[in-house]
Coordinates of C-alpha atoms and ligand atoms in Angstrom, one line a residue:
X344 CA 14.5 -42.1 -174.6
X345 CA 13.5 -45.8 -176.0
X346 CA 15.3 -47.6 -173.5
X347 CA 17.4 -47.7 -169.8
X348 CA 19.4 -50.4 -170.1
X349 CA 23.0 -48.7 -168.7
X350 CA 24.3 -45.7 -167.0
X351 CA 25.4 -44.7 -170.1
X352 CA 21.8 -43.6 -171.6
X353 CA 21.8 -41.2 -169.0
X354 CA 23.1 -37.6 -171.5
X355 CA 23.7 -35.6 -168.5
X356 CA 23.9 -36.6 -164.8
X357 CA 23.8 -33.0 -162.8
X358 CA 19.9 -32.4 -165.3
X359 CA 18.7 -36.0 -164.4
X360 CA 19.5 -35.9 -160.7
X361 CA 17.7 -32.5 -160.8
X362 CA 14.8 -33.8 -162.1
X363 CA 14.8 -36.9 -160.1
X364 CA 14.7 -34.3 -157.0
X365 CA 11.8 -32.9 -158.5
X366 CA 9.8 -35.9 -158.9
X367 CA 10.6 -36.7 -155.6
X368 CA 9.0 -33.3 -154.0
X369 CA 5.9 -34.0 -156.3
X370 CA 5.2 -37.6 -156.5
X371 CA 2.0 -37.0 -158.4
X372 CA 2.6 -34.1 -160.8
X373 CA 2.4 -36.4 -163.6
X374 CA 0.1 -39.3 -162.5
X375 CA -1.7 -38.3 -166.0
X376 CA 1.3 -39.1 -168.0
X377 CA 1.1 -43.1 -167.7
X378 CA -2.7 -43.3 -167.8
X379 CA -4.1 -46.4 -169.5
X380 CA -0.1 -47.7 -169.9
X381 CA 1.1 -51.1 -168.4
X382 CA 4.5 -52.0 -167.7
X383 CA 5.5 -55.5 -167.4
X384 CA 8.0 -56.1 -164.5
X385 CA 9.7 -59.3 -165.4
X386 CA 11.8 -61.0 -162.4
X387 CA 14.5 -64.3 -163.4
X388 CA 16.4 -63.4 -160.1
X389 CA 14.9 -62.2 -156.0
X390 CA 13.6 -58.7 -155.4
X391 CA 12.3 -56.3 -153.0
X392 CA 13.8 -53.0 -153.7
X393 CA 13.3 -53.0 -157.4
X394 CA 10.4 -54.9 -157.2
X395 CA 8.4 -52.8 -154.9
X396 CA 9.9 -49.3 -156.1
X397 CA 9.5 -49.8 -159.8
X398 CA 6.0 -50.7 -159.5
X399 CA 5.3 -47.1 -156.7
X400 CA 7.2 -45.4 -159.7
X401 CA 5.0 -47.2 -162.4
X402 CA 1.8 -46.0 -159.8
X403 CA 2.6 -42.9 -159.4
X404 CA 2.8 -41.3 -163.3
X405 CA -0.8 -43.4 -163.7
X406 CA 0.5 -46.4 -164.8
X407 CA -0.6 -50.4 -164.2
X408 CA 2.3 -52.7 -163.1
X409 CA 1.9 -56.1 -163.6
X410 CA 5.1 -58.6 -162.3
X411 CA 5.9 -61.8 -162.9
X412 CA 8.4 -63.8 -161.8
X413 CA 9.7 -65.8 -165.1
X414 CA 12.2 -68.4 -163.1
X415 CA 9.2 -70.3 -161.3
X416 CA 5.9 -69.3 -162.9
X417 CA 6.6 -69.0 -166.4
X418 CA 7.8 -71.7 -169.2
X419 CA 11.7 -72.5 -169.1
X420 CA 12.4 -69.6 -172.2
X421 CA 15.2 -70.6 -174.8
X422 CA 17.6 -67.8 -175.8
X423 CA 19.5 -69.9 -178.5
X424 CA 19.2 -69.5 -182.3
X425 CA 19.1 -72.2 -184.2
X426 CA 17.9 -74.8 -181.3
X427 CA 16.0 -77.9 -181.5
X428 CA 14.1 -77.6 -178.6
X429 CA 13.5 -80.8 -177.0
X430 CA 15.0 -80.0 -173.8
X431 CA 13.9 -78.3 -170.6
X432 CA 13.2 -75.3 -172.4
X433 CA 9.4 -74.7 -173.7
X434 CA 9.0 -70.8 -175.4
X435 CA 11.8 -69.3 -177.5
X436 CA 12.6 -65.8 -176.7
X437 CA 11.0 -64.5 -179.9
X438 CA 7.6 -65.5 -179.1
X439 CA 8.0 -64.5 -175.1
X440 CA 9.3 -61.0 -175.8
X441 CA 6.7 -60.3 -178.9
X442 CA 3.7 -61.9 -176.8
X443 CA 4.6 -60.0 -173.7
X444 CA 4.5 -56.7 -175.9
X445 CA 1.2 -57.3 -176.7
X446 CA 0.2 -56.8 -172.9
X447 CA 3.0 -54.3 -172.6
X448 CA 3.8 -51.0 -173.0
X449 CA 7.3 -50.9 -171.1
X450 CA 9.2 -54.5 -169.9
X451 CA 11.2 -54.0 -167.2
X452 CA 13.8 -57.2 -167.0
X453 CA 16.0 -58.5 -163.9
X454 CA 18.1 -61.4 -165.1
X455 CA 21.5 -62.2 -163.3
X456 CA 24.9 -63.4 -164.6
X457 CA 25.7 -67.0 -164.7
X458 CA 29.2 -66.0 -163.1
X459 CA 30.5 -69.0 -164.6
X460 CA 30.8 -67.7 -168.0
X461 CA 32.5 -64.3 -168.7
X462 CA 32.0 -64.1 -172.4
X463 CA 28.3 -64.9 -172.0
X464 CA 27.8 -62.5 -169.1
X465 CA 29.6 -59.8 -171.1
X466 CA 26.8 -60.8 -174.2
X467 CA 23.8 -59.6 -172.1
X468 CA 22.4 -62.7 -173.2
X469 CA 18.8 -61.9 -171.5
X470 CA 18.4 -58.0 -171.9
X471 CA 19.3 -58.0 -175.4
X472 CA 17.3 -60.6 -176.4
X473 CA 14.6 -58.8 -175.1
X474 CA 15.8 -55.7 -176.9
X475 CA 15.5 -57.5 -180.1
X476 CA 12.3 -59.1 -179.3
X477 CA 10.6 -57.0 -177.5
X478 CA 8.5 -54.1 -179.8
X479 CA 8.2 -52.3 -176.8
X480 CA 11.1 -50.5 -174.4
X481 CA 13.0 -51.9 -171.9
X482 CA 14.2 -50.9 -169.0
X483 CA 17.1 -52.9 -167.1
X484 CA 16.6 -54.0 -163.5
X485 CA 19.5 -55.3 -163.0
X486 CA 21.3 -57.3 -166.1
X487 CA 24.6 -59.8 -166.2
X488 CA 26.9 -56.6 -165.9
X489 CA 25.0 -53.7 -164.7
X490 CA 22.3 -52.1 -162.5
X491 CA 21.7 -48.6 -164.2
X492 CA 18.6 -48.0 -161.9
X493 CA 20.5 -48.3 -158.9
X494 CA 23.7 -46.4 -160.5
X495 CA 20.9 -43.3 -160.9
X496 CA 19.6 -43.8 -157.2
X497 CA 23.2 -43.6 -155.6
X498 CA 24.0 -40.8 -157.8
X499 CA 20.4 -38.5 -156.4
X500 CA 21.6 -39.6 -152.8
X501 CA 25.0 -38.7 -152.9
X502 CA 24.0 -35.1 -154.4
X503 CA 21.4 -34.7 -151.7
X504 CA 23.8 -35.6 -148.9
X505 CA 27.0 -33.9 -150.3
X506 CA 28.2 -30.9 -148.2
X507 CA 30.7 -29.5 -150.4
X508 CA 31.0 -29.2 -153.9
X509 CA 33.1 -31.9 -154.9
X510 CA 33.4 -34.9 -152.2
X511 CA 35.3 -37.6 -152.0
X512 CA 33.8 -41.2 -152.6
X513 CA 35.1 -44.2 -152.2
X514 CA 33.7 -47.6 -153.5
X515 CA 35.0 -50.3 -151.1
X516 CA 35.0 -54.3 -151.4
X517 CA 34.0 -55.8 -148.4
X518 CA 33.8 -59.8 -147.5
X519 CA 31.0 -61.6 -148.7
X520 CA 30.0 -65.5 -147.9
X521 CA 28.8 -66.1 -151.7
X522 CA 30.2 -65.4 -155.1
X523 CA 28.4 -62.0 -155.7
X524 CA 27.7 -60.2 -159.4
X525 CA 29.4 -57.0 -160.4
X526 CA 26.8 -55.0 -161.6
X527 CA 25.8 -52.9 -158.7
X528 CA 29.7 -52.1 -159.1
X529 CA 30.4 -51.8 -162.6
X530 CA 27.3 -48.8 -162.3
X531 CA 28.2 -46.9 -159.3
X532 CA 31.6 -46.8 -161.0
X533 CA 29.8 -45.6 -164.2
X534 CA 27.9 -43.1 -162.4
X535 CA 30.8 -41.4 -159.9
X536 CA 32.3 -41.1 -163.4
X537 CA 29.6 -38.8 -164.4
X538 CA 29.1 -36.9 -161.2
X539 CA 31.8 -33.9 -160.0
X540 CA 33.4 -35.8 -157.2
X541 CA 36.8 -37.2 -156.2
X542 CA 36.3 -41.0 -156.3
X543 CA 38.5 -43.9 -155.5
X544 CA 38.0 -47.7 -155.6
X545 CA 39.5 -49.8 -152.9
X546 CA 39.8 -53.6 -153.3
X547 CA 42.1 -56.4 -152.3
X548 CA 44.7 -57.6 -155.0
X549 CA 42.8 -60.1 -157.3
X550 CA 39.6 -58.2 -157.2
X551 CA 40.1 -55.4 -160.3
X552 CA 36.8 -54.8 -161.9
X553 CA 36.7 -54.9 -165.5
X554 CA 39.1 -52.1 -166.7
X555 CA 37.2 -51.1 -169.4
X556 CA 34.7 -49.7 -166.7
X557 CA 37.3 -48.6 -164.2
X558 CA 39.1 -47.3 -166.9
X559 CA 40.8 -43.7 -164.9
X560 CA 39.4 -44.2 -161.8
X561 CA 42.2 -44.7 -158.9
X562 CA 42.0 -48.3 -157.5
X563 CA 44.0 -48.5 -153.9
X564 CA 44.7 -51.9 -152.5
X565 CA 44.7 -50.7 -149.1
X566 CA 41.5 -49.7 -147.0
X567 CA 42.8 -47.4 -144.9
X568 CA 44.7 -45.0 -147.1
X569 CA 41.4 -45.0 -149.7
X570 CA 38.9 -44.3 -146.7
X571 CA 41.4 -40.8 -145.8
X572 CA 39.1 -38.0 -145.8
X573 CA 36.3 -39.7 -147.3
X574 CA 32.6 -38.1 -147.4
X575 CA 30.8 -41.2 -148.6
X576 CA 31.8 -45.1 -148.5
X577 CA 29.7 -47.1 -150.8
X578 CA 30.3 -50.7 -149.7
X579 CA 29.7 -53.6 -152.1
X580 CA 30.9 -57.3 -152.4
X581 CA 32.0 -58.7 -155.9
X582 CA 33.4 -62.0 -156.7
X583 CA 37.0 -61.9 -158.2
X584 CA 36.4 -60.2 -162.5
X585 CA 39.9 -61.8 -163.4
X586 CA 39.0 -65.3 -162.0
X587 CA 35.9 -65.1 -163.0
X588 CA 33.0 -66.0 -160.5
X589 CA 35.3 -67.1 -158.1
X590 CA 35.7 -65.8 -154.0
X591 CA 39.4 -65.1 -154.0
X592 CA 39.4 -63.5 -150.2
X593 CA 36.8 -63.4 -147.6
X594 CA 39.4 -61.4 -145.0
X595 CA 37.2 -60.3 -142.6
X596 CA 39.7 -57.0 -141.7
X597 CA 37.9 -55.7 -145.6
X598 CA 35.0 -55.3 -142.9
X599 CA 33.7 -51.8 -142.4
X600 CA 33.5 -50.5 -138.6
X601 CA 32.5 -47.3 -137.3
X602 CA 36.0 -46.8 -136.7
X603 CA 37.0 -47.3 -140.2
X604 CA 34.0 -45.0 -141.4
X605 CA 35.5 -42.1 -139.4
X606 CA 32.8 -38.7 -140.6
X607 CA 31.6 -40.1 -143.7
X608 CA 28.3 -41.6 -144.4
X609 CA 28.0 -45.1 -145.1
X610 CA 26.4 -46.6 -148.3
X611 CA 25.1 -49.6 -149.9
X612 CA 22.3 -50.9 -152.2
X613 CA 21.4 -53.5 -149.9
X614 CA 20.2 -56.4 -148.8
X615 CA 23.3 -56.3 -146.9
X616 CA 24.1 -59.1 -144.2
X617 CA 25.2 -57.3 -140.6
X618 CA 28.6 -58.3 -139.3
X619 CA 30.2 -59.6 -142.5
X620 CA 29.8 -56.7 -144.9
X621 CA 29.2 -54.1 -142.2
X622 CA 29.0 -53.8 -138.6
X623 CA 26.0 -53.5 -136.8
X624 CA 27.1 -50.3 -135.1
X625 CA 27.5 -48.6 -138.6
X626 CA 24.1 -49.7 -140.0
X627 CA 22.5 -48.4 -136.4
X628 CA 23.8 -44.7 -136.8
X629 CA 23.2 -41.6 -138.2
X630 CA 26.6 -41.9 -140.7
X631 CA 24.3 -44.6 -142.4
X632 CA 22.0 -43.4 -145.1
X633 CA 20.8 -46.8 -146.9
X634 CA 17.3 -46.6 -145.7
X635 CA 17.0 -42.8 -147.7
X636 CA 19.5 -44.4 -150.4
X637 CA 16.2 -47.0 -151.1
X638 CA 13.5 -44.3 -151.0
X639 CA 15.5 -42.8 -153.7
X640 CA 15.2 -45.7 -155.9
X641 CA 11.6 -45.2 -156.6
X642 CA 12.7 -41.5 -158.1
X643 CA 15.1 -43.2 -160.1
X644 CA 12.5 -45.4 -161.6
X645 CA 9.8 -42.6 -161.8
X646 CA 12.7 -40.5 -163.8
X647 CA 13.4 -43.3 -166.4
X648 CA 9.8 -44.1 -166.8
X649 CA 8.4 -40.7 -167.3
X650 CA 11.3 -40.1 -169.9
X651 CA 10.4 -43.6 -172.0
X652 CA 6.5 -42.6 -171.6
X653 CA 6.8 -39.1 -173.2
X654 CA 8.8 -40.5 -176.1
X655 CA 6.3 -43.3 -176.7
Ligands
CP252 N1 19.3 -53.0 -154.4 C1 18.5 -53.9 -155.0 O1 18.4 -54.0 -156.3 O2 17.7 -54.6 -154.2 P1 16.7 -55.8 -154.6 O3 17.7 -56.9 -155.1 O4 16.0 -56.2 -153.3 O5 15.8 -55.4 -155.7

């Protein structure tokens, strides 16, 4: 593999998730297998998941992390062709991503959507840029439109906590106090569409995802009749996809309760905030599994970086 930039580089979920197990039962059966490589974890946005569990995947096949966070530390980088730069902007994009590659074997990038502008967002302005720039692979952290490494880690968790063969997910909006990105969405959608389960979206009128990434999947407008039977609830805010960036409802009945949650276990990529999302006596059980959900994303990573390091 050259890069990880979507859910969709992943050829076959059911062999990934496998090996991702198997990573995860032997940490350091490959420390070898990154010796004397450095990956370059570049952050535009806040981290502590990725942050933290891409460099433990990075340590654990051998490999040197080094992170940087671009927004405060580096010079203002210009993404536009053709610019005269005598703005805020210092380094173009073609000299960051080529000098960076230098130091690099892997970049890692986290860059968020504006969420003001759709038809910039959809560009991957940042990732691809880096793509093109870069003479090294990259590996998304979390772009305008999708977190693939995430996608992976909800897809390992819901295969090690499934009871029967083919269970029923559902991916629920719940009320959020700021206008959140889709990605976490957009690939948990495109993994569940990968994965042998029954899987249903639920969202208030007004919050549709992009259909091109829904495309088959069910959505139901009301909570209750999604959560019927459920196995797993994966909870996630999004701003409103058709009116783009913008809060259209902050209902606080799109809650989750334990009542609501009923035998299924609850879900969600966190940072989460108690008592708007979810309510505390969800997040304090035994139905919630977010705290194994995170271990997993370090397997995640270790899986996309040992399959990038044996194709280098
Ligand atoms: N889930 C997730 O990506 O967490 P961080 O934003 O803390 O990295």
């Amino acid at each position: 593999m050259k890069h990880y930039t979507s859910i969709n580089d992943i050829d076959n979920m059911h062999c990934w998730i496998e090996e991702a197990k198997a990573l995860k039962a032997n940490p350091l059966k490959h420390i070898d297998l990154g010796k004397h490589k450095t990956i370059g974890l570049l952050f535009f946005n806040s981290s502590l998941r990725t942050r933290l569990s891409t460099q433990k995947a990075a340590l654990n096949l051998g490999m040197d992390p080094i992170v940087m966070n671009v927004s405060g530390d580096a010079w203002g980088i210009e993404f536009g062709d053709d610019t005269i730069m005598n703005g805020n902007t210092a380094e173009h994009i073609k000299e960051a991503a080529a000098v960076v590659s230098q130091y690099c074997d892997i970049i890692a990038v986290r860059a968020f959507p504006t969420l003001t502008d759709k038809a910039l967002d959809e560009s991957e302005l940042v990732i691809n840029a880096f793509m093109k720039y870069a003479s090294v692979p990259i590996v998304n952290m979390e772009s305008a439109t999708g977190h693939p490494l995430q996608g992976l880690t909800d897809a390992i968790t819901i295969s090690e906590f499934a009871t029967k063969p083919k269970p029923k997910v559902v991916l629920s909006w719940a009320p959020h106090v700021k206008a959140l990105p889709h990605a976490v969405a957009n690939s948990f959608i495109q993994a569940m569409q990968k994965m042998d389960v029954e899987f249903v979206i639920t969202n208030p009128e007004g919050y549709n995802l992009n259909p091109s990434i829904t495309a088959n999947t069910p959505i139901i407008h009301n909570q209750k009749e999604a959560f019927k039977n459920a196995d797993f609830i994966y909870v996630k805010n999004w701003s409103s996809y058709t009116d783009y960036g913008k809060i259209m409802n902050t209902d606080p009945h799109w809650m989750i309760t334990k009542e609501k949650l009923g035998n299924a276990k609850f879900m969600h990529c966190l940072p989460v905030r108690r008592n708007v999302i979810v309510e505390d006596a969800v997040l304090d059980s035994d139905s919630s599994i977010v705290i194994q959900q995170a271990n997993n994303r370090t397997y995640a990573a270790q899986l996309v970086l040992k399959k990038i390091l044996e194709n280098l």
